[in-house]
CSV table of C-alpha atoms and ligand atoms in Angstrom, one decimal:
chain,number,residue,atom,x,y,z
A,1,MET,CA,13.1,85.4,66.0
A,2,MET,CA,14.3,85.2,62.4
A,3,LYS,CA,16.6,87.8,60.9
A,4,ASN,CA,14.9,90.3,58.6
A,5,VAL,CA,15.8,89.8,54.9
A,6,ASN,CA,15.6,93.1,53.0
A,7,ALA,CA,15.4,92.6,49.3
A,8,GLU,CA,15.2,94.6,46.1
A,9,ILE,CA,14.2,93.7,42.6
A,10,ILE,CA,16.1,94.9,39.5
A,11,SER,CA,14.2,94.6,36.3
A,12,VAL,CA,16.4,95.0,33.2
A,13,GLY,CA,15.0,96.0,29.8
A,14,SER,CA,14.6,99.1,27.8
A,15,GLU,CA,11.2,98.0,26.7
A,16,LEU,CA,10.0,98.4,30.3
A,17,LEU,CA,11.2,102.0,30.4
A,18,LEU,CA,9.7,102.8,27.0
A,19,GLY,CA,6.3,101.6,28.3
A,20,GLN,CA,6.1,98.8,25.7
A,21,ILE,CA,5.5,96.2,28.4
A,22,ALA,CA,4.3,96.4,32.0
A,23,ASN,CA,6.7,95.2,34.7
A,24,THR,CA,4.6,92.2,35.7
A,25,ASN,CA,7.7,90.3,36.8
A,26,ALA,CA,8.4,92.8,39.7
A,27,GLN,CA,4.8,92.6,40.8
A,28,TRP,CA,4.7,88.9,40.8
A,29,LEU,CA,8.1,88.6,42.5
A,30,SER,CA,7.1,91.0,45.2
A,31,LYS,CA,4.1,89.0,46.1
A,32,ARG,CA,6.1,85.7,46.3
A,33,LEU,CA,8.8,87.3,48.4
A,34,ALA,CA,6.2,88.9,50.7
A,35,ASP,CA,4.7,85.5,51.2
A,36,LEU,CA,8.0,84.3,52.5
A,37,GLY,CA,8.3,87.2,54.9
A,38,ILE,CA,11.1,88.9,52.8
A,39,ASN,CA,10.8,92.7,52.9
A,40,VAL,CA,11.0,94.1,49.4
A,41,PHE,CA,12.2,97.7,49.9
A,42,PHE,CA,13.0,98.8,46.3
A,43,HIS,CA,12.0,98.1,42.7
A,44,HIS,CA,14.5,99.2,40.1
A,45,THR,CA,13.8,99.3,36.4
A,46,VAL,CA,16.8,100.0,34.2
A,47,GLY,CA,17.5,99.8,30.5
A,48,ASP,CA,19.9,97.7,28.6
A,49,ASN,CA,22.8,100.0,29.3
A,50,PHE,CA,26.1,98.9,30.9
A,51,ASN,CA,26.8,102.0,33.0
A,52,ARG,CA,23.3,102.5,34.4
A,53,LEU,CA,22.9,98.8,35.2
A,54,GLU,CA,26.3,98.9,36.9
A,55,ASP,CA,25.2,101.9,39.1
A,56,VAL,CA,22.0,100.2,40.1
A,57,MET,CA,23.7,96.9,40.9
A,58,LYS,CA,26.4,98.6,43.0
A,59,LEU,CA,23.7,100.4,45.0
A,60,ALA,CA,21.7,97.3,45.5
A,61,ASP,CA,24.8,95.4,46.6
A,62,LYS,CA,25.5,97.9,49.3
A,63,ARG,CA,22.1,98.2,50.8
A,64,SER,CA,20.2,94.9,50.4
A,65,ASP,CA,20.5,91.3,51.8
A,66,LEU,CA,19.0,89.9,48.6
A,67,VAL,CA,18.8,91.2,45.1
A,68,ILE,CA,16.7,89.6,42.4
A,69,VAL,CA,17.5,90.5,38.8
A,70,THR,CA,15.3,89.6,35.9
A,71,GLY,CA,16.0,90.0,32.2
A,72,GLY,CA,19.0,90.5,30.0
A,73,LEU,CA,20.3,86.9,30.3
A,74,GLY,CA,19.5,86.1,26.7
A,75,PRO,CA,21.8,85.6,23.7
A,76,THR,CA,21.7,89.0,22.0
A,77,ASP,CA,24.2,91.8,22.3
A,78,ASP,CA,21.8,94.0,24.3
A,79,ASP,CA,21.6,91.3,27.0
A,80,LEU,CA,24.2,92.6,29.4
A,81,THR,CA,23.1,91.5,32.8
A,82,ARG,CA,25.7,88.8,33.2
A,83,GLU,CA,28.6,90.9,32.0
A,84,VAL,CA,27.7,93.8,34.3
A,85,ALA,CA,27.2,91.6,37.3
A,86,ALA,CA,30.5,89.9,36.7
A,87,VAL,CA,32.2,93.3,37.1
A,88,VAL,CA,30.2,94.5,40.0
A,89,LEU,CA,30.3,91.2,42.0
A,90,ASP,CA,33.8,90.3,40.9
A,91,LYS,CA,32.9,87.0,39.4
A,92,THR,CA,34.4,85.0,36.5
A,93,ILE,CA,32.1,83.7,33.9
A,94,THR,CA,32.4,80.0,32.9
A,95,THR,CA,30.4,77.8,30.6
A,96,ASP,CA,27.9,75.4,32.2
A,97,GLU,CA,28.4,72.2,30.1
A,98,GLU,CA,24.9,70.9,30.8
A,99,VAL,CA,23.2,74.1,29.6
A,100,LEU,CA,25.5,74.3,26.6
A,101,ARG,CA,24.6,70.7,25.6
A,102,LYS,CA,20.9,71.6,25.9
A,103,VAL,CA,21.3,74.7,23.7
A,104,GLU,CA,23.2,72.7,21.1
A,105,GLN,CA,20.7,69.9,21.1
A,106,TYR,CA,17.9,72.4,20.6
A,107,PHE,CA,19.6,73.8,17.5
A,108,THR,CA,20.5,70.3,16.1
A,109,LYS,CA,17.0,69.0,16.7
A,110,ASN,CA,15.3,72.0,15.0
A,111,ASN,CA,17.9,71.9,12.1
A,112,LEU,CA,19.0,75.4,12.9
A,113,ARG,CA,22.5,76.8,12.7
A,114,MET,CA,23.7,77.9,16.2
A,115,SER,CA,25.4,81.3,16.2
A,116,GLU,CA,28.2,82.0,18.5
A,117,ASN,CA,25.9,84.3,20.5
A,118,ASN,CA,23.8,81.4,21.7
A,119,ARG,CA,26.7,80.0,23.8
A,120,LYS,CA,26.1,83.0,26.0
A,121,GLN,CA,23.1,81.4,27.4
A,122,ALA,CA,25.2,78.7,29.0
A,123,HIS,CA,27.4,81.3,30.7
A,124,VAL,CA,27.2,81.2,34.5
A,125,PHE,CA,29.3,82.6,37.3
A,126,SER,CA,31.8,80.1,38.6
A,127,GLY,CA,30.7,78.8,41.9
A,128,ALA,CA,27.1,79.9,41.4
A,129,LYS,CA,24.2,77.7,42.2
A,130,VAL,CA,22.5,77.1,38.9
A,131,PHE,CA,18.8,76.6,38.5
A,132,TYR,CA,18.1,74.7,35.3
A,133,ASN,CA,15.4,76.1,33.1
A,134,THR,CA,12.8,73.7,31.8
A,135,GLU,CA,10.9,76.3,29.9
A,136,GLY,CA,13.7,78.0,28.0
A,137,MET,CA,17.4,78.2,27.5
A,138,ALA,CA,19.1,80.6,30.0
A,139,PRO,CA,19.2,79.2,33.5
A,140,GLY,CA,18.7,81.1,36.7
A,141,MET,CA,21.6,81.5,39.2
A,142,PHE,CA,22.3,82.3,42.9
A,143,THR,CA,25.6,83.8,43.9
A,144,SER,CA,26.8,85.7,47.0
A,145,HIS,CA,28.9,88.8,47.2
A,146,GLY,CA,29.9,89.8,50.7
A,147,GLN,CA,26.7,89.8,52.8
A,148,THR,CA,24.4,90.1,49.7
A,149,GLY,CA,22.8,87.2,47.9
A,150,TRP,CA,22.1,87.6,44.2
A,151,VAL,CA,19.5,85.8,42.2
A,152,PHE,CA,19.5,86.1,38.3
A,153,LEU,CA,16.5,85.1,36.3
A,154,PRO,CA,15.5,85.2,32.7
A,155,GLY,CA,13.1,88.0,31.7
A,156,VAL,CA,10.5,85.9,30.0
A,157,PRO,CA,7.7,85.7,32.6
A,158,ARG,CA,6.8,82.1,32.0
A,159,GLU,CA,10.4,81.0,32.5
A,160,MET,CA,11.0,83.3,35.5
A,161,LYS,CA,7.9,82.1,37.3
A,162,SER,CA,8.6,78.5,36.7
A,163,LEU,CA,12.2,78.8,37.9
A,164,MET,CA,11.2,80.8,40.9
A,165,SER,CA,8.3,78.6,42.0
A,166,THR,CA,10.0,75.2,41.6
A,167,GLN,CA,13.6,76.0,42.6
A,168,VAL,CA,14.4,79.5,43.7
A,169,LEU,CA,11.8,80.0,46.5
A,170,PRO,CA,12.6,76.6,48.1
A,171,PHE,CA,16.3,77.5,47.9
A,172,LEU,CA,15.8,80.9,49.5
A,173,THR,CA,13.6,79.4,52.3
A,174,ALA,CA,16.4,77.1,53.2
A,175,HIS,CA,19.2,79.5,52.6
A,176,TYR,CA,17.8,82.3,54.8
A,177,GLN,CA,16.0,79.9,57.2
A,178,LEU,CA,12.7,81.7,56.6
A,179,ASN,CA,9.9,80.8,58.8
A,180,GLN,CA,7.9,84.0,58.7
A,181,LYS,CA,4.4,84.3,57.4
A,182,ILE,CA,2.9,87.5,56.1
A,183,ILE,CA,-0.8,87.7,56.6
A,184,SER,CA,-2.8,90.4,55.1
A,185,LYS,CA,-6.4,91.5,54.9
A,186,VAL,CA,-8.0,94.3,52.9
A,187,LEU,CA,-10.9,96.2,54.5
A,188,LYS,CA,-13.2,97.9,52.0
A,189,PHE,CA,-15.0,101.2,52.6
A,190,ILE,CA,-17.6,103.1,50.7
A,191,GLY,CA,-19.2,106.5,51.5
A,192,ILE,CA,-16.2,107.9,53.3
A,193,GLY,CA,-13.3,109.8,51.6
A,194,GLU,CA,-9.7,108.7,52.0
A,195,SER,CA,-8.7,111.8,53.9
A,196,LEU,CA,-11.6,111.5,56.3
A,197,LEU,CA,-10.8,107.8,56.9
A,198,GLU,CA,-7.2,108.6,57.5
A,199,ASP,CA,-8.2,111.4,59.8
A,200,GLU,CA,-10.4,109.1,61.9
A,201,LEU,CA,-7.7,106.5,62.1
A,202,SER,CA,-4.5,108.6,62.1
A,203,ASP,CA,-3.3,107.5,65.5
A,204,ILE,CA,-3.8,103.9,64.7
A,205,ILE,CA,-2.2,104.2,61.3
A,206,ARG,CA,0.8,106.0,62.8
A,207,ALA,CA,1.3,103.7,65.8
A,208,GLN,CA,1.1,100.4,63.9
A,209,THR,CA,4.3,98.8,62.7
A,210,ASN,CA,3.1,95.2,62.9
A,211,PRO,CA,0.5,94.9,61.6
A,212,THR,CA,0.9,97.8,59.3
A,213,VAL,CA,-2.2,99.7,58.2
A,214,ALA,CA,-2.1,101.3,54.8
A,215,PRO,CA,-4.8,103.2,53.1
A,216,LEU,CA,-5.4,102.9,49.3
A,217,ALA,CA,-7.8,105.0,47.4
A,218,GLY,CA,-9.7,103.7,44.4
A,219,GLU,CA,-12.4,105.2,42.3
A,220,GLY,CA,-15.2,106.0,44.7
A,221,GLU,CA,-13.9,103.6,47.3
A,222,VAL,CA,-11.2,103.4,49.9
A,223,THR,CA,-9.5,100.3,51.2
A,224,LEU,CA,-7.2,99.6,54.1
A,225,ARG,CA,-4.6,96.9,53.9
A,226,LEU,CA,-3.6,95.3,57.2
A,227,THR,CA,-0.4,93.3,57.0
A,228,ALA,CA,1.0,91.3,59.9
A,229,LYS,CA,4.2,89.4,60.1
A,230,ALA,CA,4.3,86.4,62.4
A,231,THR,CA,5.8,83.0,62.8
A,232,THR,CA,2.5,81.2,62.3
A,233,GLU,CA,-0.6,82.0,60.3
A,234,ALA,CA,-2.7,81.8,63.5
A,235,ILE,CA,-0.7,84.4,65.3
A,236,GLY,CA,-0.8,86.6,62.3
A,237,LEU,CA,-4.6,86.4,62.0
A,238,GLU,CA,-5.0,87.2,65.7
A,239,MET,CA,-2.9,90.3,65.3
A,240,ILE,CA,-5.0,91.3,62.3
A,241,ASN,CA,-8.2,90.7,64.1
A,242,GLU,CA,-7.1,92.9,67.0
A,243,VAL,CA,-6.3,96.0,64.9
A,244,GLU,CA,-9.3,95.3,62.7
A,245,SER,CA,-11.7,95.6,65.7
A,246,LYS,CA,-10.1,98.8,66.7
A,247,ILE,CA,-10.6,100.2,63.2
A,248,LEU,CA,-14.2,99.0,62.9
A,249,GLU,CA,-15.1,100.5,66.3
A,250,ARG,CA,-14.6,103.9,64.7
A,251,VAL,CA,-15.5,103.6,61.0
A,252,GLY,CA,-17.3,100.2,60.8
A,253,ALA,CA,-20.4,102.0,59.5
A,254,TYR,CA,-18.6,102.6,56.2
A,255,CYS,CA,-17.0,99.1,55.9
A,256,TYR,CA,-18.9,96.9,53.5
A,257,GLY,CA,-16.5,93.9,53.3
A,258,ALA,CA,-13.0,92.5,53.0
A,259,ASP,CA,-10.6,91.0,50.5
A,260,GLU,CA,-12.4,89.8,47.4
A,261,ASP,CA,-15.8,91.4,48.4
A,262,SER,CA,-17.1,93.9,45.9
A,263,ILE,CA,-19.9,96.4,46.5
A,264,GLU,CA,-21.9,94.9,43.7
A,265,TYR,CA,-21.7,91.5,45.2
A,266,LYS,CA,-22.9,92.8,48.6
A,267,VAL,CA,-25.9,94.4,46.9
A,268,PHE,CA,-26.5,91.2,45.0
A,269,GLU,CA,-26.5,89.3,48.3
A,270,LEU,CA,-28.8,91.7,50.0
A,271,LEU,CA,-31.3,91.6,47.1
A,272,ARG,CA,-31.2,87.8,47.2
A,273,GLU,CA,-31.7,87.6,50.9
A,274,LYS,CA,-34.7,89.9,50.7
A,275,ASN,CA,-36.2,88.2,47.7
A,276,MET,CA,-36.1,91.5,45.7
A,277,THR,CA,-35.5,92.2,42.1
A,278,LEU,CA,-33.7,95.1,40.5
A,279,SER,CA,-33.8,96.9,37.2
A,280,SER,CA,-32.0,100.0,36.0
A,281,ALA,CA,-32.8,102.8,33.6
A,282,GLU,CA,-29.5,104.0,32.5
A,283,SER,CA,-28.7,107.1,30.4
A,284,LEU,CA,-25.1,108.3,31.0
A,285,THR,CA,-23.9,105.0,32.5
A,286,GLY,CA,-25.0,103.2,29.4
A,287,GLY,CA,-25.6,99.9,31.1
A,288,ARG,CA,-22.4,99.8,33.1
A,289,PHE,CA,-24.3,99.6,36.4
A,290,ILE,CA,-26.4,96.6,35.5
A,291,GLU,CA,-23.4,94.9,33.7
A,292,ARG,CA,-21.6,94.8,37.0
A,293,ILE,CA,-24.4,92.8,38.7
A,294,ILE,CA,-25.0,90.6,35.7
A,295,SER,CA,-21.4,89.5,35.8
A,296,ILE,CA,-22.2,87.7,39.1
A,297,PRO,CA,-23.3,84.1,38.6
A,298,GLY,CA,-26.9,83.8,39.6
A,299,ALA,CA,-27.9,87.3,38.6
A,300,SER,CA,-30.8,86.0,36.5
A,301,SER,CA,-32.9,85.4,39.6
A,302,ILE,CA,-32.7,89.1,40.7
A,303,ILE,CA,-32.4,91.1,37.4
A,304,PRO,CA,-35.5,90.9,35.2
A,305,GLY,CA,-34.0,93.4,32.8
A,306,SER,CA,-32.8,96.9,32.3
A,307,ILE,CA,-33.1,99.7,29.8
A,308,VAL,CA,-30.4,101.8,28.4
A,309,CYS,CA,-32.1,105.0,27.2
A,310,TYR,CA,-29.6,107.4,26.0
A,311,GLN,CA,-31.2,109.8,23.6
A,312,GLU,CA,-34.3,111.8,24.6
A,313,GLU,CA,-36.5,109.9,22.1
A,314,SER,CA,-35.7,106.5,23.6
A,315,LYS,CA,-36.6,107.9,27.0
A,316,ILE,CA,-39.9,108.9,25.6
A,317,ASN,CA,-40.6,105.9,23.3
A,318,VAL,CA,-39.1,103.0,25.3
A,319,LEU,CA,-39.1,104.2,28.8
A,320,GLN,CA,-42.3,106.1,28.4
A,321,ILE,CA,-41.2,109.3,30.0
A,322,PRO,CA,-43.8,111.9,29.2
A,323,ARG,CA,-42.6,114.4,26.5
A,324,LYS,CA,-44.0,117.2,28.6
A,325,LEU,CA,-41.9,116.3,31.6
A,326,ILE,CA,-38.7,116.5,29.5
A,327,GLN,CA,-39.9,119.7,27.9
A,328,ASP,CA,-40.5,121.2,31.3
A,329,TYR,CA,-37.5,119.9,33.2
A,330,GLY,CA,-35.0,118.5,30.8
A,331,THR,CA,-33.6,115.0,30.9
A,332,ILE,CA,-30.9,115.9,33.4
A,333,SER,CA,-33.3,116.6,36.2
A,334,LYS,CA,-34.7,115.3,39.4
A,335,GLN,CA,-38.0,114.9,37.8
A,336,CYS,CA,-36.7,112.8,34.9
A,337,ALA,CA,-34.6,110.6,37.2
A,338,SER,CA,-37.6,110.0,39.4
A,339,GLN,CA,-39.8,109.1,36.4
A,340,MET,CA,-37.1,106.9,34.9
A,341,ALA,CA,-36.8,104.9,38.1
A,342,THR,CA,-40.6,104.6,38.4
A,343,ASN,CA,-41.1,103.5,34.8
A,344,VAL,CA,-38.4,101.0,34.7
A,345,LEU,CA,-39.8,99.4,37.9
A,346,ASP,CA,-43.2,99.2,36.2
A,347,ILE,CA,-42.0,98.0,32.9
A,348,MET,CA,-39.8,95.3,34.3
A,349,LYS,CA,-42.0,94.5,37.2
A,350,SER,CA,-39.1,94.6,39.6
A,351,THR,CA,-39.2,95.5,43.3
A,352,ILE,CA,-36.5,98.2,42.9
A,353,GLY,CA,-35.9,100.6,40.1
A,354,ILE,CA,-32.7,102.7,39.9
A,355,SER,CA,-32.1,105.4,37.4
A,356,PHE,CA,-29.0,107.3,36.2
A,357,THR,CA,-29.2,110.5,34.2
A,358,GLY,CA,-26.6,113.2,33.9
A,359,ASN,CA,-23.9,114.9,32.0
A,360,ALA,CA,-20.7,112.9,31.7
A,361,GLY,CA,-19.1,115.5,29.4
A,362,PRO,CA,-17.1,116.7,27.6
A,363,ASN,CA,-19.6,119.6,27.0
A,364,ALA,CA,-22.2,121.1,29.1
A,365,ALA,CA,-25.7,120.0,28.2
A,366,GLU,CA,-29.2,121.4,29.1
A,367,ASN,CA,-27.3,124.2,30.9
A,368,LYS,CA,-26.1,121.6,33.4
A,369,PRO,CA,-22.3,121.5,34.0
A,370,VAL,CA,-20.3,118.4,33.2
A,371,GLY,CA,-20.5,116.0,36.2
A,372,THR,CA,-24.1,116.7,37.1
A,373,VAL,CA,-25.7,113.4,37.8
A,374,PHE,CA,-29.1,112.4,39.2
A,375,ILE,CA,-29.6,108.9,40.7
A,376,GLY,CA,-33.1,107.8,41.5
A,377,ILE,CA,-34.2,104.8,43.6
A,378,LYS,CA,-37.8,103.7,43.6
A,379,ARG,CA,-39.1,100.8,45.6
A,380,ASP,CA,-42.6,99.3,45.2
A,381,ALA,CA,-45.2,101.9,46.1
A,382,GLU,CA,-42.8,104.2,48.0
A,383,GLU,CA,-42.0,107.7,46.8
A,384,PRO,CA,-38.8,107.7,44.7
A,385,ILE,CA,-35.7,109.0,46.4
A,386,ILE,CA,-33.5,111.2,44.2
A,387,HIS,CA,-29.9,112.2,44.8
A,388,GLU,CA,-28.0,114.9,42.9
A,389,TYR,CA,-24.2,114.8,42.5
A,390,GLN,CA,-21.5,116.9,41.0
A,391,PHE,CA,-18.8,114.5,40.1
A,392,LYS,CA,-15.3,115.7,39.0
A,393,GLY,CA,-13.1,114.1,36.4
A,394,ASN,CA,-13.3,113.0,32.8
A,395,ARG,CA,-16.1,111.2,31.0
A,396,ASP,CA,-15.0,107.8,32.1
A,397,THR,CA,-14.5,108.8,35.7
A,398,ILE,CA,-17.9,110.5,35.9
A,399,ARG,CA,-19.6,107.4,34.5
A,400,ASN,CA,-17.7,105.1,36.9
A,401,ARG,CA,-18.4,107.3,39.9
A,402,SER,CA,-22.1,107.3,39.0
A,403,VAL,CA,-22.1,103.5,39.0
A,404,LYS,CA,-20.2,103.2,42.3
A,405,LYS,CA,-22.5,105.8,43.9
A,406,GLY,CA,-25.5,103.8,42.7
A,407,PHE,CA,-24.2,100.7,44.4
A,408,GLU,CA,-23.4,102.7,47.5
A,409,LEU,CA,-26.9,104.1,47.7
A,410,LEU,CA,-28.5,100.8,47.1
A,411,TYR,CA,-26.3,99.1,49.7
A,412,ASN,CA,-27.1,101.6,52.4
A,413,TYR,CA,-30.8,101.5,51.4
A,414,LEU,CA,-31.0,97.7,51.5
A,415,LYS,CA,-28.9,97.3,54.6
A,416,ASN,CA,-31.2,99.4,56.7
B,501,ATP,P1,15.7,86.1,26.3
B,501,ATP,O1,16.5,84.8,26.4
B,501,ATP,O2,14.3,85.9,25.8
B,501,ATP,O3,16.4,87.2,25.6
B,501,ATP,P2,16.2,87.6,28.7
B,501,ATP,O4,16.5,87.0,30.0
B,501,ATP,O5,17.3,88.2,28.0
B,501,ATP,O6,15.5,86.5,27.8
B,501,ATP,P3,14.8,89.9,28.2
B,501,ATP,O7,15.4,89.9,26.8
B,501,ATP,O8,15.1,91.1,29.0
B,501,ATP,O9,15.1,88.6,29.0
B,501,ATP,O10,13.2,89.8,28.1
B,501,ATP,C1,12.6,88.8,27.3
B,501,ATP,C2,11.1,89.0,27.2
B,501,ATP,O11,10.5,88.8,28.5
B,501,ATP,C3,10.8,90.5,26.9
B,501,ATP,O12,10.6,90.7,25.5
B,501,ATP,C4,9.5,90.7,27.6
B,501,ATP,O13,8.5,90.4,26.8
B,501,ATP,C5,9.6,89.8,28.8
B,501,ATP,N1,10.0,90.6,30.0
B,501,ATP,C6,11.3,90.9,30.3
B,501,ATP,N2,11.3,91.6,31.5
B,501,ATP,C7,10.0,91.6,31.9
B,501,ATP,C8,9.4,92.2,33.1
B,501,ATP,N3,10.1,92.7,34.1
B,501,ATP,N4,8.0,92.0,33.2
B,501,ATP,C9,7.3,91.4,32.2
B,501,ATP,N5,7.9,90.9,31.1
B,501,ATP,C10,9.2,91.0,31.0
B,502,MG,MG1,16.9,89.1,25.8
């Protein structure tokens, strides 16, 4: 059994804290480290500030086996990573002649004057393993302090990724004698809330340490991530299968797929299998529903067309909803949803029509509170089925919820 390597990532840069850029480096690094079986227990983001960076590094040095630092290795005065690390890890800084030559060459070749600052990019810790940067100037480094290994990488994502993929990961694999695989699978659920799912599975979720079972809630969907650590992929998969079966025994009815599956793709597949065509009449969703299916290659064979009919007049003129019906019941009504689904099916000559009408806010309309949504499904000569919902959230959330719910209804309808 290999020893656990517990790691943390320190991302340096005030622009990260100011929200000017997203910390994509930490995300990318976490995935790569997880692939190697390294546990990432902390992400730190810290500004270009000597004392705060020092605090964070001291803490990391105490508690982690491996620390990966990105950013702050450049030539400018705010790039402090090396200077702080030299103090915390008790290292001396020397110039790497090979890097220095490369930096000098760059300036000569481009006819630029090299300022003294640029020499900083060739500064490395004496005794460190240097990873030469083919994409930029500042190299990466590995050095040890006590029991802790430290990797330093430039902040520029392209440079960081290239160094990591080609040099650092192979180095870490050898250095830590890593032979562990992390296998994960995401199960996707619809039509069951996160809390109910967690309730149903609470004993399984609590008892599992390997594989771990972690719920994640999205908009109108819940996913469970199963993650197993094992020495081979086959063993990991077997472990995942075992806990997956236990989970599906209880809540399999709500599970529509795994990993890259999407609910719209499942609906697309079912329609194709059954040789059915689908069109939508969309008011508050504004075409968002049908757009999701049309994004799938091959959609042309199952989607003849759809109608976005937002204002009342377009419902009357284009979708041919009787004016009288709207006068009697309003557009946000069961009756209107029913007629919309029926008419779009007729106009497009599809086998299924689905309609969306409601109030996405911000203000109440037709005396219906924000979040009132009717979704209608009409199939061939069958009576339309109308569902009424009261969704919470802002305009965008209500519209997205409606789309998701439309797919959920269709999925359940087609599956049975
Ligand atoms: P440089 O030599 O370019 O100065 P550096 O190692 O000093 O590199 P930074 O100055 O901290 O790195 O960052 C350089 C650029 O890389 C930033 O402007 C930013 O666009 C990007 N960057 C830095 N850190 C991250 C991060 N954690 N995630 C995504 N992008 C980042
Ligand atoms: Mg910089």
